[in-house]
């Protein structure tokens, strides 16, 4: 999951341009605009999910 951090006053339309969407898609991602609260909840859930997986499988980072 990629997250884009920007000032709160930045219009969402700037980040949802075709150029940004294509760049993210080129990196293998997809654009899913969400509120800061929703992003935080997703990040927390992903951390719990993948944290459990990495511990169970003893996966270590470099």
Coordinates of N, CA and C in Angstrom, one line a residue:
X1 N 0.8 -1.2 0.0 CA 0.0 0.0 0.0 C 0.9 1.2 0.0
X2 N 0.6 2.1 -0.9 CA 1.3 3.4 -1.0 C 0.4 4.4 -0.3
X3 N 1.0 5.3 0.4 CA 0.2 6.4 0.9 C 0.9 7.7 0.5
X4 N 0.1 8.7 0.1 CA 0.5 10.0 -0.3 C 0.2 11.0 0.9
X5 N 1.2 11.5 1.4 CA 1.0 12.5 2.5 C 1.1 13.9 1.9
X6 N 0.1 14.7 2.2 CA 0.1 16.1 1.6 C -0.6 17.0 2.6
X7 N -0.4 18.3 2.4 CA -1.1 19.2 3.3 C -2.6 19.0 3.2
X8 N -3.3 19.2 4.3 CA -4.8 19.0 4.3 C -5.5 19.9 3.3
X9 N -4.9 21.0 3.0 CA -5.6 22.0 2.1 C -5.4 21.6 0.6
X10 N -4.6 20.6 0.3 CA -4.4 20.2 -1.1 C -5.7 19.5 -1.6
X11 N -6.2 20.0 -2.7 CA -7.4 19.4 -3.3 C -7.1 18.0 -3.8
X12 N -8.0 17.1 -3.5 CA -7.9 15.7 -3.9 C -7.8 15.6 -5.4
X13 N -8.4 16.5 -6.1 CA -8.3 16.4 -7.6 C -6.9 16.4 -8.1
X14 N -6.0 17.1 -7.4 CA -4.6 17.1 -7.8 C -3.9 15.7 -7.8
X15 N -4.2 15.0 -6.8 CA -3.7 13.6 -6.7 C -4.4 12.6 -7.6
X16 N -5.6 12.9 -8.0 CA -6.4 12.0 -8.8 C -6.2 12.3 -10.3
X17 N -5.2 13.0 -10.7 CA -5.0 13.3 -12.2 C -4.6 12.0 -12.9
X18 N -4.8 12.0 -14.2 CA -4.4 10.8 -15.0 C -2.9 10.5 -14.9
X19 N -2.1 11.5 -14.9 CA -0.7 11.3 -14.8 C -0.3 10.6 -13.5
X20 N -0.9 11.0 -12.4 CA -0.6 10.3 -11.1 C -1.1 8.9 -11.1
X21 N -2.3 8.8 -11.6 CA -3.0 7.4 -11.6 C -2.1 6.5 -12.5
X22 N -1.7 6.9 -13.6 CA -0.9 6.1 -14.5 C 0.5 5.7 -13.9
X23 N 1.1 6.7 -13.2 CA 2.4 6.4 -12.6 C 2.2 5.4 -11.5
X24 N 1.2 5.5 -10.7 CA 0.9 4.5 -9.6 C 0.6 3.1 -10.2
X25 N -0.2 3.1 -11.3 CA -0.5 1.8 -12.0 C 0.8 1.2 -12.6
X26 N 1.7 2.1 -13.1 CA 3.0 1.6 -13.6 C 3.9 1.0 -12.5
X27 N 3.6 1.3 -11.3 CA 4.4 0.7 -10.2 C 3.7 -0.5 -9.6
X28 N 2.5 -0.9 -10.2 CA 1.8 -2.0 -9.8 C 0.7 -1.7 -8.8
X29 N 0.4 -0.5 -8.6 CA -0.6 -0.1 -7.6 C -1.9 0.3 -8.2
X30 N -2.9 0.6 -7.4 CA -4.1 1.2 -7.9 C -4.5 2.4 -7.0
X31 N -5.2 3.3 -7.6 CA -5.6 4.5 -6.8 C -6.9 4.2 -6.1
X32 N -6.9 4.4 -4.8 CA -8.1 4.2 -4.0 C -8.2 5.4 -3.0
X33 N -8.7 6.5 -3.4 CA -8.8 7.7 -2.5 C -9.6 7.3 -1.3
X34 N -9.1 7.8 -0.1 CA -9.8 7.6 1.1 C -9.5 8.7 2.1
X35 N -10.3 8.8 3.1 CA -10.1 9.8 4.2 C -8.8 9.4 5.0
X36 N -8.3 10.4 5.7 CA -7.1 10.0 6.6 C -7.5 8.9 7.6
X37 N -8.7 9.0 8.1 CA -9.2 8.0 9.1 C -9.3 6.6 8.5
X38 N -9.8 6.5 7.3 CA -9.9 5.2 6.6 C -8.5 4.7 6.2
X39 N -7.6 5.6 5.8 CA -6.3 5.2 5.5 C -5.6 4.6 6.7
X40 N -5.7 5.3 7.8 CA -5.1 4.8 9.1 C -5.7 3.5 9.5
X41 N -7.0 3.3 9.3 CA -7.6 2.0 9.7 C -7.1 0.9 8.8
X42 N -6.9 1.2 7.5 CA -6.4 0.2 6.6 C -5.0 -0.2 6.9
X43 N -4.2 0.9 7.2 CA -2.7 0.6 7.5 C -2.6 -0.2 8.8
X44 N -3.5 0.1 9.7 CA -3.4 -0.7 11.0 C -3.8 -2.1 10.8
X45 N -4.9 -2.3 10.0 CA -5.4 -3.7 9.7 C -4.3 -4.5 8.9
X46 N -3.7 -3.8 7.9 CA -2.6 -4.5 7.1 C -1.4 -4.8 8.0
X47 N -1.1 -3.9 8.9 CA 0.1 -4.2 9.7 C -0.2 -5.4 10.6
X48 N -1.4 -5.5 11.2 CA -1.8 -6.7 12.0 C -1.8 -7.9 11.2
X49 N -2.4 -7.9 10.0 CA -2.5 -9.0 9.1 C -1.1 -9.6 8.7
X50 N -0.3 -8.7 8.1 CA 1.0 -9.1 7.6 C 2.0 -9.3 8.7
X51 N 1.8 -8.6 9.9 CA 2.7 -8.8 11.0 C 2.6 -10.3 11.5
X52 N 1.3 -10.7 11.6 CA 1.1 -12.1 12.0 C 1.7 -13.1 11.0
X53 N 1.5 -12.8 9.7 CA 2.0 -13.7 8.7 C 3.6 -13.8 8.8
X54 N 4.2 -12.6 8.9 CA 5.7 -12.6 8.9 C 6.2 -13.3 10.1
X55 N 5.5 -13.2 11.3 CA 6.0 -13.9 12.5 C 5.8 -15.4 12.3
X56 N 4.6 -15.8 11.8 CA 4.3 -17.3 11.7 C 5.3 -17.9 10.7
X57 N 5.7 -17.2 9.7 CA 6.6 -17.8 8.6 C 8.0 -17.4 8.9
X58 N 8.3 -16.7 9.9 CA 9.7 -16.2 10.3 C 10.3 -15.5 9.1
X59 N 9.6 -14.6 8.6 CA 10.1 -13.8 7.5 C 10.8 -12.6 8.1
X60 N 12.1 -12.4 7.7 CA 12.9 -11.2 8.2 C 13.2 -10.3 7.0
X61 N 13.2 -9.0 7.4 CA 13.6 -8.0 6.4 C 15.1 -7.8 6.4
X62 N 15.6 -7.2 5.3 CA 17.0 -6.9 5.2 C 17.4 -5.7 5.9

